[in-house]
PDB file of N, CA and C and ligand atoms in Angstrom:
ATOM      1  N   MET A   1       0.834  -1.124   0.053  1.00 57.00           N
ATOM      2  CA  MET A   1       0.029  -0.013  -0.030  1.00 57.00           C
ATOM      3  C   MET A   1       0.905   1.281   0.025  1.00 57.00           C
ATOM      4  N   MET A   2       0.532   2.226  -0.711  1.00 66.00           N
ATOM      5  CA  MET A   2       1.288   3.493  -0.819  1.00 66.00           C
ATOM      6  C   MET A   2       1.158   4.275   0.489  1.00 66.00           C
ATOM      7  N   LYS A   3       2.460   4.619   0.891  1.00 70.00           N
ATOM      8  CA  LYS A   3       2.510   5.699   2.114  1.00 70.00           C
ATOM      9  C   LYS A   3       2.064   6.960   1.625  1.00 70.00           C
ATOM     10  N   GLN A   4       1.556   7.743   2.504  1.00 92.00           N
ATOM     11  CA  GLN A   4       1.141   9.094   2.121  1.00 92.00           C
ATOM     12  C   GLN A   4       2.128  10.164   1.918  1.00 92.00           C
ATOM     13  N   ILE A   5       3.151   9.866   2.892  1.00 95.00           N
ATOM     14  CA  ILE A   5       4.313  10.882   2.616  1.00 95.00           C
ATOM     15  C   ILE A   5       5.584  10.155   2.328  1.00 95.00           C
ATOM     16  N   CYS A   6       6.494  10.975   1.607  1.00 97.00           N
ATOM     17  CA  CYS A   6       7.805  10.424   1.329  1.00 97.00           C
ATOM     18  C   CYS A   6       8.415   9.990   2.686  1.00 97.00           C
ATOM     19  N   GLN A   7       9.074   8.777   2.652  1.00 97.00           N
ATOM     20  CA  GLN A   7       9.706   8.137   3.783  1.00 97.00           C
ATOM     21  C   GLN A   7      11.286   8.574   3.837  1.00 97.00           C
ATOM     22  N   SER A   8      11.462   9.679   3.128  1.00 97.00           N
ATOM     23  CA  SER A   8      12.962  10.130   3.212  1.00 97.00           C
ATOM     24  C   SER A   8      12.815  11.572   3.658  1.00 97.00           C
ATOM     25  N   CYS A   9      11.812  12.382   3.081  1.00 96.00           N
ATOM     26  CA  CYS A   9      11.802  13.845   3.451  1.00 96.00           C
ATOM     27  C   CYS A   9      10.577  14.348   4.102  1.00 96.00           C
ATOM     28  N   GLY A  10       9.500  13.358   4.081  1.00 95.00           N
ATOM     29  CA  GLY A  10       8.240  13.776   4.683  1.00 95.00           C
ATOM     30  C   GLY A  10       7.179  14.508   3.917  1.00 95.00           C
ATOM     31  N   MET A  11       7.633  14.790   2.684  1.00 92.00           N
ATOM     32  CA  MET A  11       6.646  15.546   1.841  1.00 92.00           C
ATOM     33  C   MET A  11       5.537  14.567   1.385  1.00 92.00           C
ATOM     34  N   PRO A  12       4.209  15.156   1.267  1.00 93.00           N
ATOM     35  CA  PRO A  12       3.270  14.378   0.641  1.00 93.00           C
ATOM     36  C   PRO A  12       3.568  13.786  -0.712  1.00 93.00           C
ATOM     37  N   LEU A  13       3.258  12.576  -1.116  1.00 96.00           N
ATOM     38  CA  LEU A  13       3.568  11.986  -2.310  1.00 96.00           C
ATOM     39  C   LEU A  13       2.612  12.519  -3.456  1.00 96.00           C
ATOM     40  N   ILE A  14       1.494  12.843  -3.144  1.00 94.00           N
ATOM     41  CA  ILE A  14       0.464  13.518  -3.963  1.00 94.00           C
ATOM     42  C   ILE A  14       0.108  14.867  -3.509  1.00 94.00           C
ATOM     43  N   GLN A  15       0.462  15.913  -4.253  1.00 89.00           N
ATOM     44  CA  GLN A  15       0.187  17.297  -3.832  1.00 89.00           C
ATOM     45  C   GLN A  15      -0.721  17.960  -4.898  1.00 89.00           C
ATOM     46  N   LYS A  16      -1.928  18.406  -4.375  1.00 89.00           N
ATOM     47  CA  LYS A  16      -2.739  19.053  -5.218  1.00 89.00           C
ATOM     48  C   LYS A  16      -2.996  18.336  -6.514  1.00 89.00           C
ATOM     49  N   GLY A  17      -3.100  16.996  -6.312  1.00 92.00           N
ATOM     50  CA  GLY A  17      -3.450  16.109  -7.485  1.00 92.00           C
ATOM     51  C   GLY A  17      -2.308  15.823  -8.330  1.00 92.00           C
ATOM     52  N   ILE A  18      -1.138  16.343  -8.031  1.00 95.00           N
ATOM     53  CA  ILE A  18       0.043  16.054  -8.735  1.00 95.00           C
ATOM     54  C   ILE A  18       0.898  14.829  -8.179  1.00 95.00           C
ATOM     55  N   ASP A  19       1.122  13.986  -8.837  1.00 96.00           N
ATOM     56  CA  ASP A  19       1.886  12.789  -8.473  1.00 96.00           C
ATOM     57  C   ASP A  19       3.486  13.100  -8.379  1.00 96.00           C
ATOM     58  N   LEU A  20       3.935  13.085  -7.171  1.00 96.00           N
ATOM     59  CA  LEU A  20       5.336  13.414  -7.074  1.00 96.00           C
ATOM     60  C   LEU A  20       6.211  12.272  -6.653  1.00 96.00           C
ATOM     61  N   ARG A  21       5.636  11.111  -6.892  1.00 97.00           N
ATOM     62  CA  ARG A  21       6.466   9.886  -6.478  1.00 97.00           C
ATOM     63  C   ARG A  21       7.632   9.703  -7.319  1.00 97.00           C
ATOM     64  N   GLY A  22       8.674   9.164  -6.745  1.00 97.00           N
ATOM     65  CA  GLY A  22       9.885   8.781  -7.534  1.00 97.00           C
ATOM     66  C   GLY A  22       9.705   7.515  -8.298  1.00 97.00           C
ATOM     67  N   SER A  23      10.727   7.094  -9.005  1.00 97.00           N
ATOM     68  CA  SER A  23      10.514   5.898  -9.782  1.00 97.00           C
ATOM     69  C   SER A  23      11.458   4.789  -9.297  1.00 97.00           C
ATOM     70  N   GLU A  24      10.846   3.594  -9.562  1.00 97.00           N
ATOM     71  CA  GLU A  24      11.767   2.311  -9.246  1.00 97.00           C
ATOM     72  C   GLU A  24      12.422   1.896 -10.526  1.00 97.00           C
ATOM     73  N   ARG A  25      13.425   0.995 -10.455  1.00 96.00           N
ATOM     74  CA  ARG A  25      13.928   0.482 -11.757  1.00 96.00           C
ATOM     75  C   ARG A  25      12.840   0.030 -12.563  1.00 96.00           C
ATOM     76  N   GLY A  26      12.788   0.291 -13.967  1.00 93.00           N
ATOM     77  CA  GLY A  26      11.834  -0.172 -14.766  1.00 93.00           C
ATOM     78  C   GLY A  26      10.737   0.781 -14.855  1.00 93.00           C
ATOM     79  N   ASN A  27      10.887   1.850 -14.093  1.00 89.00           N
ATOM     80  CA  ASN A  27      10.116   3.084 -14.329  1.00 89.00           C
ATOM     81  C   ASN A  27       8.700   2.943 -13.664  1.00 89.00           C
ATOM     82  N   THR A  28       8.562   1.866 -12.765  1.00 96.00           N
ATOM     83  CA  THR A  28       7.230   1.975 -11.975  1.00 96.00           C
ATOM     84  C   THR A  28       7.311   3.061 -10.901  1.00 96.00           C
ATOM     85  N   LYS A  29       6.200   3.475 -10.405  1.00 96.00           N
ATOM     86  CA  LYS A  29       6.280   4.534  -9.358  1.00 96.00           C
ATOM     87  C   LYS A  29       6.739   4.065  -8.056  1.00 96.00           C
ATOM     88  N   SER A  30       7.512   4.681  -7.225  1.00 96.00           N
ATOM     89  CA  SER A  30       7.726   4.289  -5.869  1.00 96.00           C
ATOM     90  C   SER A  30       6.496   4.419  -5.013  1.00 96.00           C
ATOM     91  N   GLU A  31       6.431   3.480  -4.101  1.00 94.00           N
ATOM     92  CA  GLU A  31       5.358   3.578  -3.098  1.00 94.00           C
ATOM     93  C   GLU A  31       5.720   4.324  -1.878  1.00 94.00           C
ATOM     94  N   LYS A  32       6.981   4.731  -1.852  1.00 95.00           N
ATOM     95  CA  LYS A  32       7.601   5.275  -0.582  1.00 95.00           C
ATOM     96  C   LYS A  32       8.092   6.450  -0.711  1.00 95.00           C
ATOM     97  N   TYR A  33       8.867   6.908  -1.876  1.00 97.00           N
ATOM     98  CA  TYR A  33       9.700   8.097  -1.939  1.00 97.00           C
ATOM     99  C   TYR A  33       9.156   9.075  -2.957  1.00 97.00           C
ATOM    100  N   CYS A  34       9.562  10.227  -2.818  1.00 97.00           N
ATOM    101  CA  CYS A  34       9.223  11.253  -3.771  1.00 97.00           C
ATOM    102  C   CYS A  34      10.314  11.381  -4.812  1.00 97.00           C
ATOM    103  N   SER A  35       9.997  12.134  -5.951  1.00 97.00           N
ATOM    104  CA  SER A  35      10.967  12.171  -6.980  1.00 97.00           C
ATOM    105  C   SER A  35      12.081  13.182  -6.716  1.00 97.00           C
ATOM    106  N   TYR A  36      12.114  13.910  -5.673  1.00 96.00           N
ATOM    107  CA  TYR A  36      13.036  14.771  -5.167  1.00 96.00           C
ATOM    108  C   TYR A  36      14.174  13.894  -4.481  1.00 96.00           C
ATOM    109  N   CYS A  37      13.801  12.792  -3.867  1.00 97.00           N
ATOM    110  CA  CYS A  37      14.733  12.120  -3.162  1.00 97.00           C
ATOM    111  C   CYS A  37      15.164  10.685  -3.753  1.00 97.00           C
ATOM    112  N   TYR A  38      14.379  10.239  -4.807  1.00 98.00           N
ATOM    113  CA  TYR A  38      14.490   8.886  -5.218  1.00 98.00           C
ATOM    114  C   TYR A  38      14.193   8.782  -6.748  1.00 98.00           C
ATOM    115  N   GLY A  39      14.942   7.992  -7.378  1.00 98.00           N
ATOM    116  CA  GLY A  39      14.723   7.751  -8.874  1.00 98.00           C
ATOM    117  C   GLY A  39      15.435   6.545  -9.270  1.00 98.00           C
ATOM    118  N   ASN A  40      14.879   5.836 -10.243  1.00 97.00           N
ATOM    119  CA  ASN A  40      15.413   4.611 -10.838  1.00 97.00           C
ATOM    120  C   ASN A  40      15.951   3.664  -9.651  1.00 97.00           C
ATOM    121  N   GLY A  41      15.075   3.524  -8.633  1.00 97.00           N
ATOM    122  CA  GLY A  41      15.375   2.546  -7.645  1.00 97.00           C
ATOM    123  C   GLY A  41      16.399   2.895  -6.565  1.00 97.00           C
ATOM    124  N   ALA A  42      16.824   4.187  -6.571  1.00 98.00           N
ATOM    125  CA  ALA A  42      17.871   4.465  -5.640  1.00 98.00           C
ATOM    126  C   ALA A  42      17.680   5.982  -5.089  1.00 98.00           C
ATOM    127  N   PHE A  43      18.154   6.232  -3.950  1.00 98.00           N
ATOM    128  CA  PHE A  43      18.176   7.715  -3.406  1.00 98.00           C
ATOM    129  C   PHE A  43      19.064   8.455  -4.323  1.00 98.00           C
ATOM    130  N   LEU A  44      18.590   9.697  -4.656  1.00 98.00           N
ATOM    131  CA  LEU A  44      19.428  10.593  -5.451  1.00 98.00           C
ATOM    132  C   LEU A  44      20.690  11.129  -4.782  1.00 98.00           C
ATOM    133  N   GLN A  45      20.501  11.370  -3.453  1.00 97.00           N
ATOM    134  CA  GLN A  45      21.551  11.618  -2.624  1.00 97.00           C
ATOM    135  C   GLN A  45      21.771  10.645  -1.474  1.00 97.00           C
ATOM    136  N   PRO A  46      22.522   9.532  -2.048  1.00 97.00           N
ATOM    137  CA  PRO A  46      22.534   8.345  -1.026  1.00 97.00           C
ATOM    138  C   PRO A  46      23.454   8.572   0.289  1.00 97.00           C
ATOM    139  N   THR A  47      24.278   9.614   0.245  1.00 97.00           N
ATOM    140  CA  THR A  47      25.169   9.875   1.451  1.00 97.00           C
ATOM    141  C   THR A  47      24.614  10.909   2.274  1.00 97.00           C
ATOM    142  N   MET A  48      23.395  11.511   1.922  1.00 97.00           N
ATOM    143  CA  MET A  48      22.718  12.528   2.793  1.00 97.00           C
ATOM    144  C   MET A  48      22.582  12.061   4.150  1.00 97.00           C
ATOM    145  N   THR A  49      23.008  12.990   5.080  1.00 97.00           N
ATOM    146  CA  THR A  49      22.694  12.581   6.467  1.00 97.00           C
ATOM    147  C   THR A  49      21.261  13.215   7.016  1.00 97.00           C
ATOM    148  N   LYS A  50      20.857  12.651   8.082  1.00 96.00           N
ATOM    149  CA  LYS A  50      19.636  13.272   8.653  1.00 96.00           C
ATOM    150  C   LYS A  50      19.746  14.685   8.934  1.00 96.00           C
ATOM    151  N   GLU A  51      20.835  15.144   9.430  1.00 96.00           N
ATOM    152  CA  GLU A  51      21.064  16.675   9.627  1.00 96.00           C
ATOM    153  C   GLU A  51      20.966  17.490   8.330  1.00 96.00           C
ATOM    154  N   GLN A  52      21.604  16.963   7.208  1.00 97.00           N
ATOM    155  CA  GLN A  52      21.360  17.594   5.916  1.00 97.00           C
ATOM    156  C   GLN A  52      20.064  17.679   5.491  1.00 97.00           C
ATOM    157  N   MET A  53      19.231  16.604   5.725  1.00 97.00           N
ATOM    158  CA  MET A  53      17.833  16.559   5.324  1.00 97.00           C
ATOM    159  C   MET A  53      17.090  17.524   6.211  1.00 97.00           C
ATOM    160  N   ILE A  54      17.368  17.609   7.396  1.00 97.00           N
ATOM    161  CA  ILE A  54      16.564  18.676   8.193  1.00 97.00           C
ATOM    162  C   ILE A  54      16.789  20.120   7.730  1.00 97.00           C
ATOM    163  N   LYS A  55      18.106  20.372   7.391  1.00 97.00           N
ATOM    164  CA  LYS A  55      18.500  21.662   6.865  1.00 97.00           C
ATOM    165  C   LYS A  55      17.708  21.892   5.670  1.00 97.00           C
ATOM    166  N   ARG A  56      17.656  20.855   4.685  1.00 95.00           N
ATOM    167  CA  ARG A  56      16.902  20.997   3.395  1.00 95.00           C
ATOM    168  C   ARG A  56      15.523  21.281   3.676  1.00 95.00           C
ATOM    169  N   GLY A  57      14.842  20.433   4.657  1.00 94.00           N
ATOM    170  CA  GLY A  57      13.444  20.496   4.781  1.00 94.00           C
ATOM    171  C   GLY A  57      13.167  22.009   5.385  1.00 94.00           C
ATOM    172  N   ILE A  58      13.883  22.456   6.371  1.00 95.00           N
ATOM    173  CA  ILE A  58      13.667  23.736   6.937  1.00 95.00           C
ATOM    174  C   ILE A  58      13.715  24.854   5.914  1.00 95.00           C
ATOM    175  N   GLU A  59      14.668  24.733   5.053  1.00 95.00           N
ATOM    176  CA  GLU A  59      14.740  25.707   3.980  1.00 95.00           C
ATOM    177  C   GLU A  59      13.552  25.734   3.128  1.00 95.00           C
ATOM    178  N   GLY A  60      13.013  24.527   2.814  1.00 92.00           N
ATOM    179  CA  GLY A  60      11.839  24.443   1.981  1.00 92.00           C
ATOM    180  C   GLY A  60      10.673  25.087   2.827  1.00 92.00           C
ATOM    181  N   ILE A  61      10.533  24.827   4.081  1.00 93.00           N
ATOM    182  CA  ILE A  61       9.377  25.367   4.857  1.00 93.00           C
ATOM    183  C   ILE A  61       9.532  26.914   4.874  1.00 93.00           C
ATOM    184  N   GLN A  62      10.752  27.451   5.079  1.00 94.00           N
ATOM    185  CA  GLN A  62      10.966  28.909   5.096  1.00 94.00           C
ATOM    186  C   GLN A  62      10.606  29.495   3.795  1.00 94.00           C
ATOM    187  N   ARG A  63      10.755  28.823   2.714  1.00 95.00           N
ATOM    188  CA  ARG A  63      10.413  29.345   1.309  1.00 95.00           C
ATOM    189  C   ARG A  63       8.889  29.278   1.021  1.00 95.00           C
ATOM    190  N   SER A  64       8.143  28.374   1.711  1.00 90.00           N
ATOM    191  CA  SER A  64       6.743  28.187   1.464  1.00 90.00           C
ATOM    192  C   SER A  64       6.012  29.400   1.815  1.00 90.00           C
ATOM    193  N   LYS A  65       4.675  29.463   1.212  1.00 92.00           N
ATOM    194  CA  LYS A  65       3.973  30.721   1.472  1.00 92.00           C
ATOM    195  C   LYS A  65       3.018  30.633   2.688  1.00 92.00           C
ATOM    196  N   SER A  66       3.305  29.564   3.640  1.00 91.00           N
ATOM    197  CA  SER A  66       2.457  29.481   4.849  1.00 91.00           C
ATOM    198  C   SER A  66       2.717  30.688   5.748  1.00 91.00           C
ATOM    199  N   ASN A  67       1.776  31.023   6.677  1.00 95.00           N
ATOM    200  CA  ASN A  67       2.070  32.120   7.575  1.00 95.00           C
ATOM    201  C   ASN A  67       3.143  31.784   8.737  1.00 95.00           C
ATOM    202  N   LYS A  68       3.587  32.786   9.364  1.00 95.00           N
ATOM    203  CA  LYS A  68       4.660  32.648  10.321  1.00 95.00           C
ATOM    204  C   LYS A  68       4.475  31.525  11.353  1.00 95.00           C
ATOM    205  N   LEU A  69       3.248  31.462  11.859  1.00 96.00           N
ATOM    206  CA  LEU A  69       3.055  30.467  12.982  1.00 96.00           C
ATOM    207  C   LEU A  69       3.027  29.070  12.424  1.00 96.00           C
ATOM    208  N   VAL A  70       2.426  28.766  11.196  1.00 95.00           N
ATOM    209  CA  VAL A  70       2.414  27.506  10.570  1.00 95.00           C
ATOM    210  C   VAL A  70       3.968  27.105  10.281  1.00 95.00           C
ATOM    211  N   LYS A  71       4.676  28.020   9.838  1.00 96.00           N
ATOM    212  CA  LYS A  71       6.145  27.774   9.452  1.00 96.00           C
ATOM    213  C   LYS A  71       6.895  27.318  10.716  1.00 96.00           C
ATOM    214  N   TRP A  72       6.552  28.005  11.905  1.00 97.00           N
ATOM    215  CA  TRP A  72       7.159  27.812  13.121  1.00 97.00           C
ATOM    216  C   TRP A  72       6.942  26.383  13.600  1.00 97.00           C
ATOM    217  N   ILE A  73       5.737  26.010  13.505  1.00 96.00           N
ATOM    218  CA  ILE A  73       5.187  24.686  13.922  1.00 96.00           C
ATOM    219  C   ILE A  73       5.931  23.567  12.977  1.00 96.00           C
ATOM    220  N   PHE A  74       5.901  23.770  11.722  1.00 94.00           N
ATOM    221  CA  PHE A  74       6.634  23.005  10.718  1.00 94.00           C
ATOM    222  C   PHE A  74       8.067  22.805  11.141  1.00 94.00           C
ATOM    223  N   VAL A  75       8.696  23.944  11.428  1.00 96.00           N
ATOM    224  CA  VAL A  75      10.091  23.840  11.643  1.00 96.00           C
ATOM    225  C   VAL A  75      10.407  23.049  12.976  1.00 96.00           C
ATOM    226  N   LYS A  76       9.569  23.395  13.925  1.00 96.00           N
ATOM    227  CA  LYS A  76       9.809  22.702  15.229  1.00 96.00           C
ATOM    228  C   LYS A  76       9.489  21.146  15.089  1.00 96.00           C
ATOM    229  N   SER A  77       8.557  20.938  14.247  1.00 96.00           N
ATOM    230  CA  SER A  77       8.150  19.353  14.276  1.00 96.00           C
ATOM    231  C   SER A  77       8.813  18.513  13.124  1.00 96.00           C
ATOM    232  N   TYR A  78       9.542  19.288  12.284  1.00 97.00           N
ATOM    233  CA  TYR A  78      10.126  18.504  11.125  1.00 97.00           C
ATOM    234  C   TYR A  78      11.304  17.487  11.604  1.00 97.00           C
ATOM    235  N   PRO A  79      12.239  17.810  12.543  1.00 96.00           N
ATOM    236  CA  PRO A  79      13.100  16.798  12.991  1.00 96.00           C
ATOM    237  C   PRO A  79      12.477  15.655  13.676  1.00 96.00           C
ATOM    238  N   VAL A  80      11.293  15.765  14.280  1.00 95.00           N
ATOM    239  CA  VAL A  80      10.664  14.693  15.074  1.00 95.00           C
ATOM    240  C   VAL A  80      10.052  13.798  13.962  1.00 95.00           C
ATOM    241  N   GLN A  81       9.338  14.470  12.908  1.00 94.00           N
ATOM    242  CA  GLN A  81       8.728  13.720  11.899  1.00 94.00           C
ATOM    243  C   GLN A  81       9.809  12.913  11.181  1.00 94.00           C
ATOM    244  N   LEU A  82      11.005  13.412  10.844  1.00 95.00           N
ATOM    245  CA  LEU A  82      12.034  12.685  10.142  1.00 95.00           C
ATOM    246  C   LEU A  82      12.241  11.291  10.902  1.00 95.00           C
ATOM    247  N   ASN A  83      12.386  11.449  12.100  1.00 95.00           N
ATOM    248  CA  ASN A  83      12.732  10.246  13.011  1.00 95.00           C
ATOM    249  C   ASN A  83      11.668   9.078  12.746  1.00 95.00           C
ATOM    250  N   GLN A  84      10.430   9.387  12.285  1.00 95.00           N
ATOM    251  CA  GLN A  84       9.459   8.458  12.160  1.00 95.00           C
ATOM    252  C   GLN A  84       9.412   7.848  10.669  1.00 95.00           C
ATOM    253  N   LEU A  85      10.404   8.288   9.783  1.00 96.00           N
ATOM    254  CA  LEU A  85      10.398   7.863   8.463  1.00 96.00           C
ATOM    255  C   LEU A  85      11.276   6.805   8.278  1.00 96.00           C
ATOM    256  N   GLU A  86      10.942   5.905   7.337  1.00 96.00           N
ATOM    257  CA  GLU A  86      11.866   4.650   7.187  1.00 96.00           C
ATOM    258  C   GLU A  86      13.269   4.899   6.970  1.00 96.00           C
ATOM    259  N   ARG A  87      13.590   6.029   6.379  1.00 97.00           N
ATOM    260  CA  ARG A  87      15.014   6.142   5.842  1.00 97.00           C
ATOM    261  C   ARG A  87      15.783   6.601   7.149  1.00 97.00           C
ATOM    262  N   TRP A  88      15.163   7.121   8.175  1.00 96.00           N
ATOM    263  CA  TRP A  88      15.873   7.740   9.303  1.00 96.00           C
ATOM    264  C   TRP A  88      15.462   7.003  10.576  1.00 96.00           C
ATOM    265  N   ARG A  89      14.681   6.215  10.557  1.00 92.00           N
ATOM    266  CA  ARG A  89      14.094   5.532  11.821  1.00 92.00           C
ATOM    267  C   ARG A  89      15.139   4.910  12.666  1.00 92.00           C
ATOM    268  N   ASN A  90      16.018   4.206  12.090  1.00 77.00           N
ATOM    269  CA  ASN A  90      17.019   3.329  12.804  1.00 77.00           C
ATOM    270  C   ASN A  90      18.358   4.113  13.025  1.00 77.00           C
ATOM    271  N   GLN A  91      18.355   5.417  12.819  1.00 71.00           N
ATOM    272  CA  GLN A  91      19.654   6.208  13.008  1.00 71.00           C
ATOM    273  C   GLN A  91      19.678   6.855  14.329  1.00 71.00           C
TER     274      GLN A  91
HETATM  275 ZN1   ZN B   1      11.216  12.814  -0.508  1.00 74.38          ZN
END
């Protein structure tokens, strides 16, 4: 069954009706990872650390159009959310 959010960065795999899933080998859609993290069956940045992902995620949140309070909540909760994702869970 498809996960609702990318198990690497936490982004929704379907956003506003747009399919952002990455690809497996053979070009089927990944059920776990988005196209920013994953393609052709592998992570695009395989050596990325959790800290680097947190930095990237927070930058994305800061660039978004949400209001300040929503951004603050996302920034605070992002590292916690990452710990629950498959890529980072056991680190
Ligand atoms: Zn992702």
